[in-house]
Amino acid sequence: MADQKEQETSVFTEEVIKEVIFRVHRFSPDDGKPPRMQDYKVPVKRGMTVLDGLHYIRDNLDSTLSYRFSCRMAICGSCGMFINNLPRLACKTQILELEADTIEVKPLPNYEVIKDLVPDLSDFFEKHRSVMPYLIREEEEEKIDPPTNEFLQTPDELERFLQFAYCTKCGLCLAGCPTVATDKVFLGPMALAQAFRYNSDTRDQGFEKRLELLCVPEGPWRCHFAGSCSEVCPKGVDPALGVQLLKGQIVFTKLGLKKPHKIAPLATEKPEAKRRPGIPEAPPRTVKKSEKL
Amino acid sequence: MREPTLWIFHILAGIIILIFLGIHMGIMHLDTILTSLGVGYKNPLNWSSVLIRNKALFFTITYILLLGAALYHGFYGLRNILFELSLGKSAQKAVNWLLFFVGLFLFIYGGYAAIAAYVI
């Protein structure tokens, strides 16, 4: 009896709670038809996400539906979509929490559409690449993989940029950005927040190099501080804040009011780490290690 | 490197506007309070009151500063809006020069009015 009651109240019940209409954007560059919306009836169980709903459609109703996903747990940032008029991750959006009988699923705005719900993110990643989003060091030996040793960074120094390191590059911030909507060349909140993230990292020495790339009309100066990017970020990152801090970083440096940050020194000794008893050896590497980056 | 400089001026212009527009609003709309405190002008829109302010060097300077700051702030904002239309490099250059000359003309014209009112 107790088991039965537990089963009834379990969140993992398989009972269909309601039926929802999925109104899905369909477009294929090959069939010559204009983009259209197509309706599918999806039985919803407790705990189902919009991504689960799309899986249901693909597996049972229409195998031609294209969408992008990977980890199903809001880590990889692949399944960004425009769900009921907001950019969201499909894997993180519970259908029942939308409290709607019709769920409209479209590809992310501000991107070209490759097919159905798949946006073309190549421009987005190109903008990211353009701000040199990696640690730049002056010492030649530190550019070799593996570097000679660890860089020493205090927890306080880490705290200055940590939240921006949680960015999964899902592209939702650019989909929500009103400036990107009209200005396609604007670098956008993700790339700019990442520029701030690396500029603020004490292990990095690339501020001067990034400065040249950021002091362009399509740089942080175009940001109106609407804050939509922060509103839609599924990881709780505040890219709008990052862009404002980046403006301050550049301006105060230019005015001579801000000194370059302290550079994290290289650890002189290798940290001693001993394997705990009972922990097996790691399996051999499956990818050949390159000598240089 | 020009963009950060333009943006710094934009912020400075905003601060100047905040201060001088504050003074302007205070004189125009808080005259009862200010005169009871022994400052400001009674009936600030009366011709005699306008004339007194026009003949004061402080006001002439503030008018010119406010005019310059407002023009720069406004035209920089307009430039941003126009640039967001994904203009090409040559169109951006044309917008820059057009806004510069229109702004300069308005500044000279408005500055002349403020100085003429002081001198005449």
Tab-separated table of C-alpha atoms in Angstrom:
chain	number	residue	atom	x	y	z
A	1	MET	CA	0.000	0.000	0.000
A	2	ALA	CA	2.805	2.335	0.956
A	3	ASP	CA	4.666	1.435	-2.223
A	4	GLN	CA	1.595	2.171	-4.318
A	5	LYS	CA	1.162	5.595	-2.682
A	6	GLU	CA	4.810	6.386	-3.225
A	7	GLN	CA	4.478	5.460	-6.875
A	8	GLU	CA	1.445	7.711	-7.256
A	9	THR	CA	3.245	10.727	-5.823
A	10	SER	CA	6.544	10.039	-7.566
A	11	VAL	CA	7.744	12.749	-9.924
A	12	PHE	CA	8.853	10.040	-12.308
A	13	THR	CA	5.292	8.883	-13.008
A	14	GLU	CA	4.671	7.803	-16.591
A	15	GLU	CA	1.110	9.095	-16.522
A	16	VAL	CA	0.185	11.445	-19.351
A	17	ILE	CA	-0.916	14.662	-17.695
A	18	LYS	CA	-2.067	16.611	-20.727
A	19	GLU	CA	-1.700	16.921	-24.448
A	20	VAL	CA	0.118	19.930	-25.805
A	21	ILE	CA	0.300	21.287	-29.332
A	22	PHE	CA	3.891	21.817	-30.468
A	23	ARG	CA	3.874	24.505	-33.163
A	24	VAL	CA	7.264	23.970	-34.740
A	25	HIS	CA	9.096	26.078	-37.292
A	26	ARG	CA	9.827	24.081	-40.428
A	27	PHE	CA	12.197	25.158	-43.151
A	28	SER	CA	14.393	23.273	-45.535
A	29	PRO	CA	16.575	25.098	-48.036
A	30	ASP	CA	16.270	22.090	-50.370
A	31	ASP	CA	12.483	21.830	-50.813
A	32	GLY	CA	12.026	25.398	-52.089
A	33	LYS	CA	9.075	26.045	-49.753
A	34	PRO	CA	8.901	29.159	-47.581
A	35	PRO	CA	9.320	28.750	-43.799
A	36	ARG	CA	6.098	27.583	-42.112
A	37	MET	CA	4.773	26.432	-38.745
A	38	GLN	CA	3.636	22.835	-38.326
A	39	ASP	CA	1.510	21.493	-35.445
A	40	TYR	CA	2.138	18.225	-33.593
A	41	LYS	CA	0.198	16.759	-30.676
A	42	VAL	CA	2.527	15.693	-27.890
A	43	PRO	CA	1.410	13.763	-24.779
A	44	VAL	CA	3.131	15.368	-21.805
A	45	LYS	CA	4.338	13.510	-18.737
A	46	ARG	CA	5.694	15.096	-15.606
A	47	GLY	CA	9.328	16.080	-15.980
A	48	MET	CA	9.230	16.329	-19.773
A	49	THR	CA	11.268	19.101	-21.290
A	50	VAL	CA	10.701	20.809	-24.637
A	51	LEU	CA	13.641	18.779	-25.924
A	52	ASP	CA	11.850	15.582	-24.835
A	53	GLY	CA	8.806	16.810	-26.743
A	54	LEU	CA	10.901	17.301	-29.867
A	55	HIS	CA	12.369	13.812	-29.403
A	56	TYR	CA	8.809	12.467	-29.206
A	57	ILE	CA	7.900	14.207	-32.463
A	58	ARG	CA	11.020	12.954	-34.215
A	59	ASP	CA	10.634	9.370	-32.945
A	60	ASN	CA	6.866	9.012	-33.413
A	61	LEU	CA	5.416	11.674	-35.691
A	62	ASP	CA	7.946	13.180	-38.087
A	63	SER	CA	11.461	11.858	-38.520
A	64	THR	CA	12.415	14.730	-40.852
A	65	LEU	CA	12.446	17.311	-38.017
A	66	SER	CA	15.919	18.779	-37.492
A	67	TYR	CA	17.166	20.303	-34.257
A	68	ARG	CA	20.476	20.483	-32.455
A	69	PHE	CA	21.143	18.955	-29.038
A	70	SER	CA	23.814	17.051	-27.206
A	71	CYS	CA	24.152	16.776	-23.428
A	72	ARG	CA	20.463	17.167	-22.393
A	73	MET	CA	21.502	18.809	-19.116
A	74	ALA	CA	22.150	22.493	-19.887
A	75	ILE	CA	25.904	22.057	-20.066
A	76	CYS	CA	26.725	21.989	-23.776
A	77	GLY	CA	24.477	24.870	-24.892
A	78	SER	CA	23.484	23.174	-28.162
A	79	CYS	CA	19.682	23.243	-27.903
A	80	GLY	CA	19.058	26.999	-27.777
A	81	MET	CA	15.653	27.747	-29.329
A	82	PHE	CA	12.998	30.461	-29.345
A	83	ILE	CA	10.348	28.845	-27.152
A	84	ASN	CA	7.121	30.760	-26.568
A	85	ASN	CA	8.811	34.002	-27.592
A	86	LEU	CA	11.892	33.720	-25.393
A	87	PRO	CA	15.338	32.330	-26.169
A	88	ARG	CA	15.714	29.272	-23.930
A	89	LEU	CA	17.533	25.965	-23.771
A	90	ALA	CA	15.060	23.259	-24.844
A	91	CYS	CA	16.611	20.756	-22.422
A	92	LYS	CA	16.149	23.104	-19.463
A	93	THR	CA	12.595	24.194	-20.245
A	94	GLN	CA	9.926	22.099	-18.544
A	95	ILE	CA	6.787	21.856	-20.683
A	96	LEU	CA	4.429	22.024	-17.675
A	97	GLU	CA	6.188	25.100	-16.319
A	98	LEU	CA	5.316	26.980	-19.516
A	99	GLU	CA	1.640	26.637	-18.473
A	100	ALA	CA	0.499	26.730	-22.096
A	101	ASP	CA	-1.566	24.426	-24.280
A	102	THR	CA	0.390	25.464	-27.357
A	103	ILE	CA	4.152	25.670	-27.393
A	104	GLU	CA	5.707	27.582	-30.235
A	105	VAL	CA	9.228	26.471	-31.053
A	106	LYS	CA	11.278	28.525	-33.496
A	107	PRO	CA	14.997	28.775	-34.238
A	108	LEU	CA	16.944	31.433	-32.323
A	109	PRO	CA	16.409	34.928	-33.756
A	110	ASN	CA	19.336	37.033	-35.006
A	111	TYR	CA	20.880	33.999	-36.739
A	112	GLU	CA	20.524	32.536	-40.206
A	113	VAL	CA	18.545	29.286	-40.222
A	114	ILE	CA	20.187	26.175	-41.641
A	115	LYS	CA	17.134	23.915	-41.330
A	116	ASP	CA	13.993	23.768	-39.141
A	117	LEU	CA	15.270	24.675	-35.650
A	118	VAL	CA	18.983	24.712	-36.420
A	119	PRO	CA	20.591	28.176	-36.376
A	120	ASP	CA	23.880	28.919	-38.096
A	121	LEU	CA	26.242	29.793	-35.231
A	122	SER	CA	29.378	30.211	-37.349
A	123	ASP	CA	29.245	34.037	-37.187
A	124	PHE	CA	28.697	33.824	-33.421
A	125	PHE	CA	31.812	31.670	-32.969
A	126	GLU	CA	33.768	33.872	-35.370
A	127	LYS	CA	33.008	36.878	-33.153
A	128	HIS	CA	34.079	34.859	-30.131
A	129	ARG	CA	37.331	33.866	-31.818
A	130	SER	CA	38.010	37.477	-32.845
A	131	VAL	CA	38.513	38.650	-29.227
A	132	MET	CA	41.254	36.053	-28.577
A	133	PRO	CA	39.380	34.144	-25.856
A	134	TYR	CA	42.331	32.307	-24.414
A	135	LEU	CA	45.205	32.943	-22.044
A	136	ILE	CA	48.017	34.858	-23.706
A	137	ARG	CA	51.437	34.674	-22.074
A	138	GLU	CA	54.642	36.361	-23.070
A	139	GLU	CA	56.960	33.516	-22.054
A	140	GLU	CA	57.658	31.277	-25.036
A	141	GLU	CA	57.938	28.136	-22.918
A	142	GLU	CA	54.386	28.628	-21.606
A	143	LYS	CA	52.964	28.429	-25.124
A	144	ILE	CA	54.085	24.812	-25.375
A	145	ASP	CA	51.750	22.011	-24.338
A	146	PRO	CA	52.171	21.043	-21.577
A	147	PRO	CA	53.263	24.333	-19.963
A	148	THR	CA	56.125	24.148	-17.518
A	149	ASN	CA	53.995	24.546	-14.414
A	150	GLU	CA	50.824	25.957	-12.904
A	151	PHE	CA	50.128	29.687	-12.576
A	152	LEU	CA	49.423	30.795	-9.044
A	153	GLN	CA	46.091	32.593	-8.707
A	154	THR	CA	44.360	33.524	-5.477
A	155	PRO	CA	40.649	32.819	-4.904
A	156	ASP	CA	39.999	36.602	-4.873
A	157	GLU	CA	41.620	36.981	-8.291
A	158	LEU	CA	39.518	34.101	-9.584
A	159	GLU	CA	36.341	35.680	-8.199
A	160	ARG	CA	36.808	38.754	-10.440
A	161	PHE	CA	35.906	36.823	-13.577
A	162	LEU	CA	34.541	33.495	-12.371
A	163	GLN	CA	30.884	34.054	-13.281
A	164	PHE	CA	31.847	34.804	-16.885
A	165	ALA	CA	33.730	31.512	-17.065
A	166	TYR	CA	30.381	29.709	-16.633
A	167	CYS	CA	29.309	30.802	-20.125
A	168	THR	CA	28.473	27.735	-22.260
A	169	LYS	CA	28.457	29.663	-25.589
A	170	CYS	CA	24.842	28.668	-26.233
A	171	GLY	CA	24.134	31.861	-28.199
A	172	LEU	CA	20.955	32.807	-26.317
A	173	CYS	CA	22.380	36.201	-25.334
A	174	LEU	CA	22.862	37.245	-28.957
A	175	ALA	CA	19.364	36.005	-29.788
A	176	GLY	CA	17.991	38.310	-27.083
A	177	CYS	CA	20.193	41.317	-27.888
A	178	PRO	CA	18.281	44.253	-29.460
A	179	THR	CA	21.508	45.730	-30.836
A	180	VAL	CA	22.477	42.522	-32.657
A	181	ALA	CA	18.952	42.491	-34.123
A	182	THR	CA	19.770	45.581	-36.184
A	183	ASP	CA	23.566	45.606	-36.233
A	184	LYS	CA	24.946	42.306	-37.492
A	185	VAL	CA	28.570	43.360	-37.056
A	186	PHE	CA	28.235	44.221	-33.347
A	187	LEU	CA	30.466	41.796	-31.464
A	188	GLY	CA	27.653	40.958	-29.053
A	189	PRO	CA	27.438	40.229	-25.332
A	190	MET	CA	29.096	36.820	-25.332
A	191	ALA	CA	32.312	37.795	-27.117
A	192	LEU	CA	32.602	41.050	-25.151
A	193	ALA	CA	31.964	39.412	-21.783
A	194	GLN	CA	34.561	36.793	-22.666
A	195	ALA	CA	37.023	39.528	-23.597
A	196	PHE	CA	36.474	40.984	-20.122
A	197	ARG	CA	36.835	37.523	-18.599
A	198	TYR	CA	40.286	36.995	-20.150
A	199	ASN	CA	41.401	40.604	-19.631
A	200	SER	CA	40.636	40.189	-15.922
A	201	ASP	CA	42.391	36.868	-15.548
A	202	THR	CA	45.695	37.377	-13.744
A	203	ARG	CA	47.198	34.497	-15.747
A	204	ASP	CA	46.666	36.506	-18.945
A	205	GLN	CA	48.948	39.123	-20.522
A	206	GLY	CA	46.915	39.829	-23.657
A	207	PHE	CA	45.050	43.014	-22.683
A	208	GLU	CA	47.012	45.250	-25.073
A	209	LYS	CA	46.408	42.873	-27.989
A	210	ARG	CA	42.675	42.658	-27.247
A	211	LEU	CA	42.461	46.428	-26.799
A	212	GLU	CA	43.147	46.962	-30.507
A	213	LEU	CA	40.366	44.537	-31.404
A	214	LEU	CA	37.851	46.096	-29.028
A	215	CYS	CA	38.374	49.790	-29.811
A	216	VAL	CA	36.298	49.569	-32.981
A	217	PRO	CA	32.808	50.974	-33.670
A	218	GLU	CA	31.304	47.473	-33.371
A	219	GLY	CA	32.903	46.985	-29.943
A	220	PRO	CA	31.387	47.480	-26.483
A	221	TRP	CA	30.355	51.099	-27.297
A	222	ARG	CA	27.369	49.818	-29.268
A	223	CYS	CA	25.835	48.204	-26.163
A	224	HIS	CA	22.705	50.072	-24.953
A	225	PHE	CA	22.657	48.145	-21.700
A	226	ALA	CA	19.165	46.780	-22.396
A	227	GLY	CA	20.154	43.794	-20.260
A	228	SER	CA	18.225	41.215	-22.332
A	229	CYS	CA	21.355	39.084	-22.630
A	230	SER	CA	21.552	38.675	-18.857
A	231	GLU	CA	17.808	38.080	-18.644
A	232	VAL	CA	17.894	35.096	-21.019
A	233	CYS	CA	21.209	33.539	-19.959
A	234	PRO	CA	20.424	29.967	-18.814
A	235	LYS	CA	23.581	29.777	-16.677
A	236	GLY	CA	22.934	32.908	-14.618
A	237	VAL	CA	25.868	34.759	-16.172
A	238	ASP	CA	25.465	38.541	-16.440
A	239	PRO	CA	27.016	39.395	-19.840
A	240	ALA	CA	25.523	42.906	-19.750
A	241	LEU	CA	27.567	43.572	-16.625
A	242	GLY	CA	30.623	42.118	-18.366
A	243	VAL	CA	30.234	44.542	-21.271
A	244	GLN	CA	29.932	47.550	-18.918
A	245	LEU	CA	32.948	46.393	-16.918
A	246	LEU	CA	34.851	45.997	-20.177
A	247	LYS	CA	33.997	49.593	-21.152
A	248	GLY	CA	35.271	50.730	-17.758
A	249	GLN	CA	38.391	48.594	-18.088
A	250	ILE	CA	39.256	50.154	-21.461
A	251	VAL	CA	38.348	53.736	-20.546
A	252	PHE	CA	40.103	53.790	-17.166
A	253	THR	CA	43.204	52.242	-18.697
A	254	LYS	CA	43.130	54.829	-21.489
A	255	LEU	CA	42.769	57.659	-18.959
A	256	GLY	CA	45.652	56.224	-16.956
A	257	LEU	CA	43.416	55.659	-13.923
A	258	LYS	CA	43.792	51.900	-13.910
A	259	LYS	CA	47.002	49.988	-13.660
A	260	PRO	CA	47.431	46.673	-15.477
A	261	HIS	CA	46.512	43.775	-13.229
A	262	LYS	CA	49.111	41.755	-11.393
A	263	ILE	CA	50.441	38.892	-13.472
A	264	ALA	CA	50.071	35.484	-11.887
A	265	PRO	CA	53.519	34.015	-11.307
A	266	LEU	CA	54.517	30.576	-12.399
A	267	ALA	CA	54.680	28.085	-9.535
A	268	THR	CA	58.291	27.300	-8.777
A	269	GLU	CA	57.576	23.807	-7.535
A	270	LYS	CA	55.394	21.135	-8.992
A	271	PRO	CA	52.492	20.503	-6.619
A	272	GLU	CA	52.888	17.188	-4.917
A	273	ALA	CA	49.869	15.063	-5.492
A	274	LYS	CA	49.667	11.444	-4.510
A	275	ARG	CA	47.092	9.057	-5.796
A	276	ARG	CA	44.791	7.870	-3.053
A	277	PRO	CA	44.830	4.163	-2.489
A	278	GLY	CA	42.261	2.289	-4.514
A	279	ILE	CA	42.019	4.884	-7.306
A	280	PRO	CA	42.931	3.190	-10.613
A	281	GLU	CA	45.275	4.659	-13.235
A	282	ALA	CA	43.674	6.822	-15.900
A	283	PRO	CA	43.106	5.059	-19.244
A	284	PRO	CA	45.568	5.932	-22.034
A	285	ARG	CA	44.875	9.088	-24.046
A	286	THR	CA	42.730	8.529	-27.117
A	287	VAL	CA	43.955	11.700	-28.838
A	288	LYS	CA	47.597	12.175	-29.681
A	289	LYS	CA	49.028	15.076	-27.779
A	290	SER	CA	50.353	17.882	-29.946
A	291	GLU	CA	53.718	19.345	-29.095
A	292	LYS	CA	52.753	22.924	-29.693
A	293	LEU	CA	49.455	24.744	-29.405
B	1	MET	CA	41.501	53.891	-30.502
B	2	ARG	CA	39.069	56.708	-31.384
B	3	GLU	CA	35.946	54.932	-30.139
B	4	PRO	CA	36.796	54.926	-26.407
B	5	THR	CA	37.611	58.667	-26.610
B	6	LEU	CA	34.290	59.448	-28.283
B	7	TRP	CA	32.501	57.373	-25.656
B	8	ILE	CA	34.313	59.142	-22.786
B	9	PHE	CA	33.204	62.526	-24.213
B	10	HIS	CA	29.678	61.149	-24.482
B	11	ILE	CA	29.674	60.300	-20.771
B	12	LEU	CA	31.277	63.649	-19.823
B	13	ALA	CA	28.704	65.479	-21.959
B	14	GLY	CA	25.990	63.574	-20.093
B	15	ILE	CA	27.391	64.745	-16.744
B	16	ILE	CA	27.605	68.369	-17.960
B	17	ILE	CA	23.992	68.177	-19.178
B	18	LEU	CA	22.904	66.745	-15.831
B	19	ILE	CA	24.499	69.644	-13.937
B	20	PHE	CA	23.535	72.558	-16.194
B	21	LEU	CA	20.104	71.247	-17.086
B	22	GLY	CA	19.588	70.821	-13.343
B	23	ILE	CA	20.496	74.483	-12.816
B	24	HIS	CA	18.224	75.500	-15.697
B	25	MET	CA	15.261	73.479	-14.385
B	26	GLY	CA	15.856	74.823	-10.885
B	27	ILE	CA	15.846	78.451	-12.031
B	28	MET	CA	12.839	77.991	-14.294
B	29	HIS	CA	10.586	75.885	-12.109
B	30	LEU	CA	11.742	76.227	-8.514
B	31	ASP	CA	11.766	80.041	-8.468
B	32	THR	CA	9.430	80.272	-5.455
B	33	ILE	CA	11.636	78.018	-3.331
B	34	LEU	CA	14.904	79.545	-4.574
B	35	THR	CA	13.833	83.169	-4.029
B	36	SER	CA	12.614	82.312	-0.538
B	37	LEU	CA	16.150	81.026	0.087
B	38	GLY	CA	17.601	84.301	-1.267
B	39	VAL	CA	18.836	82.943	-4.609
B	40	GLY	CA	17.293	82.652	-8.064
B	41	TYR	CA	14.997	85.031	-9.942
B	42	LYS	CA	11.387	85.933	-9.401
B	43	ASN	CA	9.211	85.274	-12.472
B	44	PRO	CA	12.103	83.839	-14.485
B	45	LEU	CA	10.229	84.056	-17.782
B	46	ASN	CA	9.735	87.830	-17.540
B	47	TRP	CA	11.712	89.736	-20.158
B	48	SER	CA	13.593	91.726	-17.509
B	49	SER	CA	14.611	88.501	-15.782
B	50	VAL	CA	15.731	86.929	-19.085
B	51	LEU	CA	17.746	90.050	-19.842
B	52	ILE	CA	19.478	89.943	-16.447
B	53	ARG	CA	20.564	86.361	-17.048
B	54	ASN	CA	21.677	87.097	-20.605
B	55	LYS	CA	23.928	89.863	-19.331
B	56	ALA	CA	25.548	87.625	-16.710
B	57	LEU	CA	28.828	86.044	-17.830
B	58	PHE	CA	28.135	82.916	-15.750
B	59	PHE	CA	24.958	82.212	-17.699
B	60	THR	CA	26.578	82.943	-21.076
B	61	ILE	CA	29.288	80.399	-20.319
B	62	THR	CA	26.804	77.820	-19.037
B	63	TYR	CA	24.567	78.297	-22.102
B	64	ILE	CA	27.511	77.640	-24.413
B	65	LEU	CA	28.696	74.639	-22.388
B	66	LEU	CA	25.198	73.184	-22.217
B	67	LEU	CA	24.709	73.741	-25.937
B	68	GLY	CA	28.000	72.003	-26.785
B	69	ALA	CA	27.360	69.106	-24.434
B	70	ALA	CA	23.779	68.601	-25.609
B	71	LEU	CA	24.783	68.726	-29.271
B	72	TYR	CA	27.636	66.269	-28.777
B	73	HIS	CA	25.551	63.902	-26.629
B	74	GLY	CA	22.635	63.964	-29.048
B	75	PHE	CA	24.677	63.607	-32.217
B	76	TYR	CA	26.801	60.818	-30.771
B	77	GLY	CA	23.577	58.967	-29.926
B	78	LEU	CA	22.250	59.597	-33.427
B	79	ARG	CA	25.538	58.306	-34.863
B	80	ASN	CA	25.118	55.108	-32.826
B	81	ILE	CA	21.589	54.621	-34.120
B	82	LEU	CA	22.693	55.149	-37.715
B	83	PHE	CA	25.718	52.859	-37.337
B	84	GLU	CA	23.431	50.115	-36.084
B	85	LEU	CA	21.873	49.982	-39.519
B	86	SER	CA	24.988	47.979	-40.483
B	87	LEU	CA	26.441	50.809	-42.567
B	88	GLY	CA	29.509	50.230	-44.699
B	89	LYS	CA	32.801	51.974	-43.934
B	90	SER	CA	32.271	54.764	-46.480
B	91	ALA	CA	28.724	55.398	-45.271
B	92	GLN	CA	30.020	55.536	-41.685
B	93	LYS	CA	32.590	58.114	-42.750
B	94	ALA	CA	29.904	60.179	-44.493
B	95	VAL	CA	27.672	60.043	-41.397
B	96	ASN	CA	30.606	61.137	-39.213
B	97	TRP	CA	31.360	64.183	-41.364
B	98	LEU	CA	27.708	65.112	-41.866
B	99	LEU	CA	26.973	65.019	-38.142
B	100	PHE	CA	30.190	66.896	-37.377
B	101	PHE	CA	29.365	69.776	-39.738
B	102	VAL	CA	25.689	69.993	-38.756
B	103	GLY	CA	26.703	69.939	-35.084
B	104	LEU	CA	29.388	72.565	-35.653
B	105	PHE	CA	26.968	74.835	-37.520
B	106	LEU	CA	24.366	74.561	-34.733
B	107	PHE	CA	27.034	75.200	-32.087
B	108	ILE	CA	28.305	78.333	-33.856
B	109	TYR	CA	24.761	79.585	-34.450
B	110	GLY	CA	23.645	78.920	-30.847
B	111	GLY	CA	26.936	80.201	-29.424
B	112	TYR	CA	26.576	83.415	-31.446
B	113	ALA	CA	23.064	83.919	-29.996
B	114	ALA	CA	24.355	83.506	-26.429
B	115	ILE	CA	27.343	85.832	-26.976
B	116	ALA	CA	25.304	88.433	-28.893
B	117	ALA	CA	22.742	88.544	-26.075
B	118	TYR	CA	25.592	89.164	-23.621
B	119	VAL	CA	27.374	91.807	-25.673
B	120	ILE	CA	24.468	93.773	-27.128
